[in-house]
C-alpha cells in the first residue's frame, strides 16, 4: 500500500450510517471516487494492486442483486477477492443461530464484510462483535449509507456545486430509505434546498420535515410540472401500490410518470435520478435525454464503493 | 494485450447467433481454442495475463449450471474476474423491471455479459441497449451459439475434415435447440451430410429439413443399427417423455439406447457426442469406448469460450 | 511451486476420510497449517503465488455456508480461483443425471473439487470416475474429514500435547458425524482419553464405544459438573429436539447448557469447543472466557484447508 502515507479516518472503521460522513471525509471520498472511475475506464492495471490479497465477504440476508454486484465489482476492480452469499435467510447459518454468532464466524475468513439484513439496527449490532470492518449495505428501513453517498457523489459530479441547488424528491417520500438518508445528508452537510412532490398518503413524515427544516428550506409542490420546473435534481422514486389505499393509487397513477413531454418543463441544466428498479415512473423514452443520469448513477455506485473499500482496508 | 497486433472481427462485438460465424471467423476461433486447451493442460502461467483486469458478468435468468460454470472457468483461466448471478427470474432485479433496464445497469459494473434468458430473441433485444459486449448463452428455444461452436470444434478436433463426414442426429430432432443450431452451422459452412433417426412425432421439422436440403444431403434412417453404422459422428440427444404421447413413448423407449453391443455396428473411426445431461440414452458402459467423445466435448466448451472471450475483449 | 522439492503423499490424491491421515501426514499438515495462519495474519503477499492459476470447484448438493465459505476463502488466500455452486440438488444438473456424470463433466473445468452430498459413500463413489482430486466436504452421516482435522489441529494448537489429554464430548453423541470422526481420529492416532456426557437416548453407540475402547480409556459421566471438571477439552454439540422423545427433551433441556457459573468447575487450562452452529448449548456470556476456543476453531478450519489444498495441488 504505497498510495497513502497517513491513514484515512475510515481506516479499519465500520461504515454504519450517513452521520459518520463529515465534510473532511466527504472531501476525501469524492476525489478518490473520481479517480477510481477514470482508472476503471482506461483499464489501469495498477488498480489491481490496491487491494490484492484482501478478501471481502458479501453477506446478504435478503437478495439485492444490484447492491451485491456493485460491491463485488468494486472489490474485484481493485484486485481483491470476494465471497458472496445471498439469501442467507433461507440457509443453514441462519437456522436458529444468532446474527452475532454468524458474523463472528465469517469474520474469521475475510478482511471485511458487506452486510445486508432486513432488521433495522442489525448491522450495528453485528459490528459490535465483529473483528473486521463491516459495511452496512442496508438494514431494513434503517440505513443504506453507500447508496446515499453515491447519490451525493452523482449530484456533485453532474452539477458541481451542491450547496446552491434545489433537489426535488418525487414519489414515495414516506417509506423510502433512500429519500431519508439522502435528504438528511445533503441538508445537514450542504444546506441544499429540498423540494417534495408526493401523493397525500406518501408525504414526508413530520419528523423528517422538521429535522430538514432546521437546516434548509423545504418546499412542497402542488403539480408535477412545477416540481419538474424548479428542480436542479429531480429524484424520482417508486410508488408501491401496496403502500397506499387502492382508491388513491388508482387516482394518482399516472400523475407521477415522467415523460419526454414533461421534461420540456425542466431546466436545460438539471438531472433526473432514480435509485432503481423503476416500474413505469420514468418513461423509457426519457433515457435518451442527456439529463437522464440514472445509469451514470449506477456506475457512480461502483466508484464510491471502490473508494470506500480502499480507505477502510488500505487507509 | 501483446498477443495480437490487428484486432479480431469479434473485438467488442456481441455474440448472438451462429450466423455470424463465417469461415474466416471459424478459422480464427478454432486454432485459438486448440492453443487454449494446450495451455490450460500445462498450466501455462502467462494464460492469466490475457484477460487480467477484465470482468465478466454471468447473468442467467434460468439456471444452467453446466453452461454458467463453463463460462466462469473460461474467464478465470484467462486471469479475468467473474460475477455470477443465476436464477435471476426469482430475484429482485427481475421484479417488474424490464430486461433492458437490468442489462443497462449491470453493464456499468463489468466489461462483458454472458446472458441466458428463457425468451427467444431476448438476448438480441438486450444487446441493443448494452454498452458492453453480450454473449448469448441460450435464449429459450432460440440460439445457443457457443454450444454449436463447441460441437463443431469437437467434430473438427476429433475427426479433422468436417466436409467429408456424415453427422447423424438421434433422438428429439424437433425441439432440440442444439440439433437446430449445429445442423444449420455444419450444413451451411461445410456442406456436411446430415443423417436423422427419430421417433415419428419428434422428427425434424419440414422447414429445417428444407433449409438443410438446399445445402447438403439429408437422409433418414429406419433402424438405429443403420444410423449407427453410417455415422462418422453420432450425435445423441435426450427424448423428453413429456414431449410425446405416452403410448408412443412406451413404444419407442429402448429403441434409442446406445449400448456397447450396438456400438459394434459403428465404424472403427467415429465419435459419439451428447450435449448432456443424458438420462439413459447412452449406457454408461459406452463411456469406456474411446469413441465416446462427450466428456472431451465438455472440455472443448471451456476451450472455445476461452477463445471467444479473448477475441471479444482483447481482440 | 518452488516451496517443496519432494511431493507430499497427498499430492494429486483424493481426501475421502480420516483413516487416510496417518501420523506422517498429520506431521506434515499441522506445521503447514500453523504457517498458513501466520502468513494470512500478516497479509504475506507471497501466499498468493502458491496456488495461482489453480481452480477449485466447490460443489455442494446441500447448502453448508460455513463449510463452503471456508474452502472458498482457503483457496482464495492462496491465490487460486474458485467456482461455487451450492444447493445443486435443486438445479438442472441433478435432474435425472447421475452423480458420476455430473462430476466427470465438472472435472473438465477445474483442478480440484470440494464435494458435499447428502448420501453416505457418494463422495467416494464420485472419486472413482473423477480425473481430478476430490475433497470430501461431508457425505450425509458419513465422513467430514476436514472438520475432524481442524478439530484435532485446534486441540493441538491450544493444548499442545494431545496424547495426555482427556477430551469430553457433550450432547448428541449418537448422530453427530463430528463426534464420530474426531473421537476415532484422536483415539487411534494419539490414544487420547475420551469422556462422554449425553442423555440416555443420545449415548454413543456400542459399536463406536467398543472401537474406541480398544484404543483408549472411555469414561461416562453422570453429571455435567463432573464432565466439565475433568475435561481438558470440552467438546459441546447440539441436541436436536427432533432426535429424542419429546418427554425426554423436556426433561434434559437445560441440563446441557454451559454457563459462566458452570465454567467455574472447569480446569484453569482447558478449552471449550463447538462445531457450530450452536443453539443455546453455550451461553453467549461464555464467549468472553479465554477458554472458549470455538471462534478460533473456525479460523483453524481456514488454515487446515489451506494446507490441504496446497499439499494436494502443489505437493
PDB file of N, CA and C in Angstrom, chain C residues 133-190:
ATOM      1  N   UNK C 133      -8.505 -34.433  -8.225  1.00  0.00           N
ATOM      2  CA  UNK C 133      -8.710 -34.791  -6.817  1.00  0.00           C
ATOM      3  C   UNK C 133     -10.033 -34.248  -6.273  1.00  0.00           C
ATOM      4  N   UNK C 134     -10.658 -35.027  -5.395  1.00  0.00           N
ATOM      5  CA  UNK C 134     -11.889 -34.628  -4.724  1.00  0.00           C
ATOM      6  C   UNK C 134     -11.626 -34.536  -3.229  1.00  0.00           C
ATOM      7  N   UNK C 135     -12.132 -33.454  -2.619  1.00  0.00           N
ATOM      8  CA  UNK C 135     -12.127 -33.343  -1.163  1.00  0.00           C
ATOM      9  C   UNK C 135     -13.547 -33.622  -0.678  1.00  0.00           C
ATOM     10  N   UNK C 136     -13.690 -34.569   0.212  1.00  0.00           N
ATOM     11  CA  UNK C 136     -14.990 -34.859   0.821  1.00  0.00           C
ATOM     12  C   UNK C 136     -15.312 -33.751   1.824  1.00  0.00           C
ATOM     13  N   UNK C 137     -16.315 -32.957   1.517  1.00  0.00           N
ATOM     14  CA  UNK C 137     -16.734 -31.878   2.419  1.00  0.00           C
ATOM     15  C   UNK C 137     -17.996 -32.278   3.175  1.00  0.00           C
ATOM     16  N   UNK C 138     -18.132 -33.590   3.387  1.00  0.00           N
ATOM     17  CA  UNK C 138     -19.284 -34.100   4.132  1.00  0.00           C
ATOM     18  C   UNK C 138     -20.194 -34.913   3.232  1.00  0.00           C
ATOM     19  N   UNK C 139     -20.376 -36.186   3.556  1.00  0.00           N
ATOM     20  CA  UNK C 139     -21.337 -37.009   2.793  1.00  0.00           C
ATOM     21  C   UNK C 139     -22.342 -37.607   3.772  1.00  0.00           C
ATOM     22  N   UNK C 140     -23.431 -36.903   3.963  1.00  0.00           N
ATOM     23  CA  UNK C 140     -24.510 -37.365   4.844  1.00  0.00           C
ATOM     24  C   UNK C 140     -23.993 -37.631   6.241  1.00  0.00           C
ATOM     25  N   UNK C 141     -24.360 -38.780   6.789  1.00  0.00           N
ATOM     26  CA  UNK C 141     -23.879 -39.124   8.123  1.00  0.00           C
ATOM     27  C   UNK C 141     -22.527 -39.817   8.035  1.00  0.00           C
ATOM     28  N   UNK C 142     -21.900 -39.786   6.863  1.00  0.00           N
ATOM     29  CA  UNK C 142     -20.620 -40.464   6.648  1.00  0.00           C
ATOM     30  C   UNK C 142     -19.432 -39.689   7.181  1.00  0.00           C
ATOM     31  N   UNK C 143     -18.546 -39.275   6.295  1.00  0.00           N
ATOM     32  CA  UNK C 143     -17.293 -38.649   6.694  1.00  0.00           C
ATOM     33  C   UNK C 143     -17.324 -37.133   6.488  1.00  0.00           C
ATOM     34  N   UNK C 144     -16.506 -36.427   7.212  1.00  0.00           N
ATOM     35  CA  UNK C 144     -16.282 -34.997   7.006  1.00  0.00           C
ATOM     36  C   UNK C 144     -14.854 -34.738   7.473  1.00  0.00           C
ATOM     37  N   UNK C 145     -13.895 -35.307   6.717  1.00  0.00           N
ATOM     38  CA  UNK C 145     -12.522 -35.400   7.245  1.00  0.00           C
ATOM     39  C   UNK C 145     -11.879 -34.055   7.572  1.00  0.00           C
ATOM     40  N   UNK C 146     -12.183 -33.004   6.810  1.00  0.00           N
ATOM     41  CA  UNK C 146     -11.518 -31.721   7.098  1.00  0.00           C
ATOM     42  C   UNK C 146     -12.016 -31.129   8.412  1.00  0.00           C
ATOM     43  N   UNK C 147     -13.272 -31.438   8.782  1.00  0.00           N
ATOM     44  CA  UNK C 147     -13.781 -30.984  10.085  1.00  0.00           C
ATOM     45  C   UNK C 147     -13.012 -31.677  11.219  1.00  0.00           C
ATOM     46  N   UNK C 148     -12.849 -32.972  11.105  1.00  0.00           N
ATOM     47  CA  UNK C 148     -12.115 -33.711  12.135  1.00  0.00           C
ATOM     48  C   UNK C 148     -10.684 -33.193  12.244  1.00  0.00           C
ATOM     49  N   UNK C 149     -10.114 -32.904  11.090  1.00  0.00           N
ATOM     50  CA  UNK C 149      -8.732 -32.439  11.058  1.00  0.00           C
ATOM     51  C   UNK C 149      -8.584 -31.069  11.720  1.00  0.00           C
ATOM     52  N   UNK C 150      -9.536 -30.169  11.446  1.00  0.00           N
ATOM     53  CA  UNK C 150      -9.439 -28.838  12.053  1.00  0.00           C
ATOM     54  C   UNK C 150      -9.681 -28.926  13.554  1.00  0.00           C
ATOM     55  N   UNK C 151     -10.475 -29.898  13.982  1.00  0.00           N
ATOM     56  CA  UNK C 151     -10.688 -30.082  15.415  1.00  0.00           C
ATOM     57  C   UNK C 151      -9.410 -30.559  16.106  1.00  0.00           C
ATOM     58  N   UNK C 152      -8.760 -31.541  15.509  1.00  0.00           N
ATOM     59  CA  UNK C 152      -7.501 -32.026  16.085  1.00  0.00           C
ATOM     60  C   UNK C 152      -6.472 -30.901  16.080  1.00  0.00           C
ATOM     61  N   UNK C 153      -6.431 -30.158  14.984  1.00  0.00           N
ATOM     62  CA  UNK C 153      -5.478 -29.053  14.901  1.00  0.00           C
ATOM     63  C   UNK C 153      -5.743 -28.025  15.996  1.00  0.00           C
ATOM     64  N   UNK C 154      -7.013 -27.773  16.272  1.00  0.00           N
ATOM     65  CA  UNK C 154      -7.358 -26.813  17.322  1.00  0.00           C
ATOM     66  C   UNK C 154      -6.879 -27.311  18.685  1.00  0.00           C
ATOM     67  N   UNK C 155      -7.137 -28.590  18.979  1.00  0.00           N
ATOM     68  CA  UNK C 155      -6.684 -29.156  20.252  1.00  0.00           C
ATOM     69  C   UNK C 155      -5.168 -29.046  20.370  1.00  0.00           C
ATOM     70  N   UNK C 156      -4.518 -29.402  19.279  1.00  0.00           N
ATOM     71  CA  UNK C 156      -3.057 -29.383  19.266  1.00  0.00           C
ATOM     72  C   UNK C 156      -2.496 -27.968  19.456  1.00  0.00           C
ATOM     73  N   UNK C 157      -3.100 -26.992  18.754  1.00  0.00           N
ATOM     74  CA  UNK C 157      -2.620 -25.610  18.845  1.00  0.00           C
ATOM     75  C   UNK C 157      -2.846 -25.034  20.237  1.00  0.00           C
ATOM     76  N   UNK C 158      -3.996 -25.376  20.808  1.00  0.00           N
ATOM     77  CA  UNK C 158      -4.379 -24.731  22.062  1.00  0.00           C
ATOM     78  C   UNK C 158      -3.762 -25.434  23.268  1.00  0.00           C
ATOM     79  N   UNK C 159      -3.649 -26.781  23.172  1.00  0.00           N
ATOM     80  CA  UNK C 159      -3.263 -27.557  24.361  1.00  0.00           C
ATOM     81  C   UNK C 159      -1.952 -28.310  24.166  1.00  0.00           C
ATOM     82  N   UNK C 160      -1.333 -28.139  22.996  1.00  0.00           N
ATOM     83  CA  UNK C 160      -0.077 -28.813  22.667  1.00  0.00           C
ATOM     84  C   UNK C 160      -0.206 -30.351  22.674  1.00  0.00           C
ATOM     85  N   UNK C 161       0.069 -30.994  23.779  1.00  0.00           N
ATOM     86  CA  UNK C 161       0.253 -32.441  23.794  1.00  0.00           C
ATOM     87  C   UNK C 161      -1.069 -33.225  23.825  1.00  0.00           C
ATOM     88  N   UNK C 162      -1.562 -33.647  22.671  1.00  0.00           N
ATOM     89  CA  UNK C 162      -2.854 -34.329  22.591  1.00  0.00           C
ATOM     90  C   UNK C 162      -2.872 -35.652  23.370  1.00  0.00           C
ATOM     91  N   UNK C 163      -1.749 -36.352  23.364  1.00  0.00           N
ATOM     92  CA  UNK C 163      -1.683 -37.704  23.934  1.00  0.00           C
ATOM     93  C   UNK C 163      -2.143 -37.757  25.389  1.00  0.00           C
ATOM     94  N   UNK C 164      -1.785 -36.754  26.162  1.00  0.00           N
ATOM     95  CA  UNK C 164      -2.026 -36.824  27.603  1.00  0.00           C
ATOM     96  C   UNK C 164      -3.342 -36.171  28.034  1.00  0.00           C
ATOM     97  N   UNK C 165      -4.171 -35.802  27.075  1.00  0.00           N
ATOM     98  CA  UNK C 165      -5.385 -35.048  27.410  1.00  0.00           C
ATOM     99  C   UNK C 165      -6.593 -35.963  27.598  1.00  0.00           C
ATOM    100  N   UNK C 166      -7.631 -35.378  28.197  1.00  0.00           N
ATOM    101  CA  UNK C 166      -8.927 -36.025  28.218  1.00  0.00           C
ATOM    102  C   UNK C 166      -9.917 -35.128  27.455  1.00  0.00           C
ATOM    103  N   UNK C 167     -10.490 -35.668  26.394  1.00  0.00           N
ATOM    104  CA  UNK C 167     -11.445 -34.919  25.573  1.00  0.00           C
ATOM    105  C   UNK C 167     -12.850 -35.412  25.910  1.00  0.00           C
ATOM    106  N   UNK C 168     -13.669 -34.508  26.427  1.00  0.00           N
ATOM    107  CA  UNK C 168     -15.006 -34.889  26.867  1.00  0.00           C
ATOM    108  C   UNK C 168     -16.054 -34.380  25.885  1.00  0.00           C
ATOM    109  N   UNK C 169     -16.831 -35.310  25.351  1.00  0.00           N
ATOM    110  CA  UNK C 169     -17.878 -34.951  24.395  1.00  0.00           C
ATOM    111  C   UNK C 169     -19.212 -34.818  25.124  1.00  0.00           C
ATOM    112  N   UNK C 170     -19.945 -33.748  24.784  1.00  0.00           N
ATOM    113  CA  UNK C 170     -21.203 -33.466  25.462  1.00  0.00           C
ATOM    114  C   UNK C 170     -22.308 -33.273  24.433  1.00  0.00           C
ATOM    115  N   UNK C 171     -23.478 -33.839  24.695  1.00  0.00           N
ATOM    116  CA  UNK C 171     -24.639 -33.573  23.833  1.00  0.00           C
ATOM    117  C   UNK C 171     -25.093 -34.794  23.091  1.00  0.00           C
ATOM    118  N   UNK C 172     -25.222 -34.659  21.761  1.00  0.00           N
ATOM    119  CA  UNK C 172     -25.702 -35.763  20.941  1.00  0.00           C
ATOM    120  C   UNK C 172     -24.514 -36.584  20.454  1.00  0.00           C
ATOM    121  N   UNK C 173     -24.239 -37.675  21.146  1.00  0.00           N
ATOM    122  CA  UNK C 173     -23.075 -38.494  20.792  1.00  0.00           C
ATOM    123  C   UNK C 173     -23.475 -39.670  19.910  1.00  0.00           C
ATOM    124  N   UNK C 174     -24.770 -39.721  19.582  1.00  0.00           N
ATOM    125  CA  UNK C 174     -25.273 -40.837  18.786  1.00  0.00           C
ATOM    126  C   UNK C 174     -25.223 -40.521  17.287  1.00  0.00           C
ATOM    127  N   UNK C 175     -25.715 -39.313  16.922  1.00  0.00           N
ATOM    128  CA  UNK C 175     -25.837 -38.987  15.498  1.00  0.00           C
ATOM    129  C   UNK C 175     -24.698 -38.126  14.962  1.00  0.00           C
ATOM    130  N   UNK C 176     -24.032 -37.393  15.861  1.00  0.00           N
ATOM    131  CA  UNK C 176     -23.082 -36.377  15.388  1.00  0.00           C
ATOM    132  C   UNK C 176     -21.915 -36.961  14.605  1.00  0.00           C
ATOM    133  N   UNK C 177     -21.850 -36.639  13.317  1.00  0.00           N
ATOM    134  CA  UNK C 177     -20.747 -37.058  12.459  1.00  0.00           C
ATOM    135  C   UNK C 177     -19.416 -36.550  13.003  1.00  0.00           C
ATOM    136  N   UNK C 178     -19.457 -35.308  13.528  1.00  0.00           N
ATOM    137  CA  UNK C 178     -18.262 -34.679  14.066  1.00  0.00           C
ATOM    138  C   UNK C 178     -17.676 -35.489  15.215  1.00  0.00           C
ATOM    139  N   UNK C 179     -18.540 -35.893  16.134  1.00  0.00           N
ATOM    140  CA  UNK C 179     -18.089 -36.658  17.294  1.00  0.00           C
ATOM    141  C   UNK C 179     -17.461 -37.974  16.849  1.00  0.00           C
ATOM    142  N   UNK C 180     -18.109 -38.650  15.917  1.00  0.00           N
ATOM    143  CA  UNK C 180     -17.597 -39.944  15.447  1.00  0.00           C
ATOM    144  C   UNK C 180     -16.207 -39.799  14.847  1.00  0.00           C
ATOM    145  N   UNK C 181     -16.081 -38.870  13.887  1.00  0.00           N
ATOM    146  CA  UNK C 181     -14.813 -38.733  13.170  1.00  0.00           C
ATOM    147  C   UNK C 181     -13.694 -38.317  14.126  1.00  0.00           C
ATOM    148  N   UNK C 182     -14.001 -37.308  14.949  1.00  0.00           N
ATOM    149  CA  UNK C 182     -12.958 -36.775  15.822  1.00  0.00           C
ATOM    150  C   UNK C 182     -12.526 -37.797  16.869  1.00  0.00           C
ATOM    151  N   UNK C 183     -13.496 -38.458  17.518  1.00  0.00           N
ATOM    152  CA  UNK C 183     -13.140 -39.409  18.575  1.00  0.00           C
ATOM    153  C   UNK C 183     -12.316 -40.558  17.994  1.00  0.00           C
ATOM    154  N   UNK C 184     -12.693 -41.042  16.831  1.00  0.00           N
ATOM    155  CA  UNK C 184     -11.935 -42.133  16.206  1.00  0.00           C
ATOM    156  C   UNK C 184     -10.522 -41.689  15.852  1.00  0.00           C
ATOM    157  N   UNK C 185     -10.415 -40.450  15.342  1.00  0.00           N
ATOM    158  CA  UNK C 185      -9.098 -39.959  14.933  1.00  0.00           C
ATOM    159  C   UNK C 185      -8.160 -39.803  16.134  1.00  0.00           C
ATOM    160  N   UNK C 186      -8.644 -39.185  17.220  1.00  0.00           N
ATOM    161  CA  UNK C 186      -7.736 -38.948  18.353  1.00  0.00           C
ATOM    162  C   UNK C 186      -7.443 -40.235  19.128  1.00  0.00           C
ATOM    163  N   UNK C 187      -8.447 -41.126  19.200  1.00  0.00           N
ATOM    164  CA  UNK C 187      -8.199 -42.389  19.912  1.00  0.00           C
ATOM    165  C   UNK C 187      -7.173 -43.235  19.163  1.00  0.00           C
ATOM    166  N   UNK C 188      -7.336 -43.320  17.839  1.00  0.00           N
ATOM    167  CA  UNK C 188      -6.461 -44.214  17.076  1.00  0.00           C
ATOM    168  C   UNK C 188      -5.062 -43.625  16.890  1.00  0.00           C
ATOM    169  N   UNK C 189      -4.982 -42.322  16.684  1.00  0.00           N
ATOM    170  CA  UNK C 189      -3.679 -41.725  16.389  1.00  0.00           C
ATOM    171  C   UNK C 189      -2.901 -41.340  17.635  1.00  0.00           C
ATOM    172  N   UNK C 190      -3.627 -40.931  18.709  1.00  0.00           N
ATOM    173  CA  UNK C 190      -2.926 -40.373  19.866  1.00  0.00           C
ATOM    174  C   UNK C 190      -3.245 -41.108  21.167  1.00  0.00           C
TER     175      UNK C 190
END
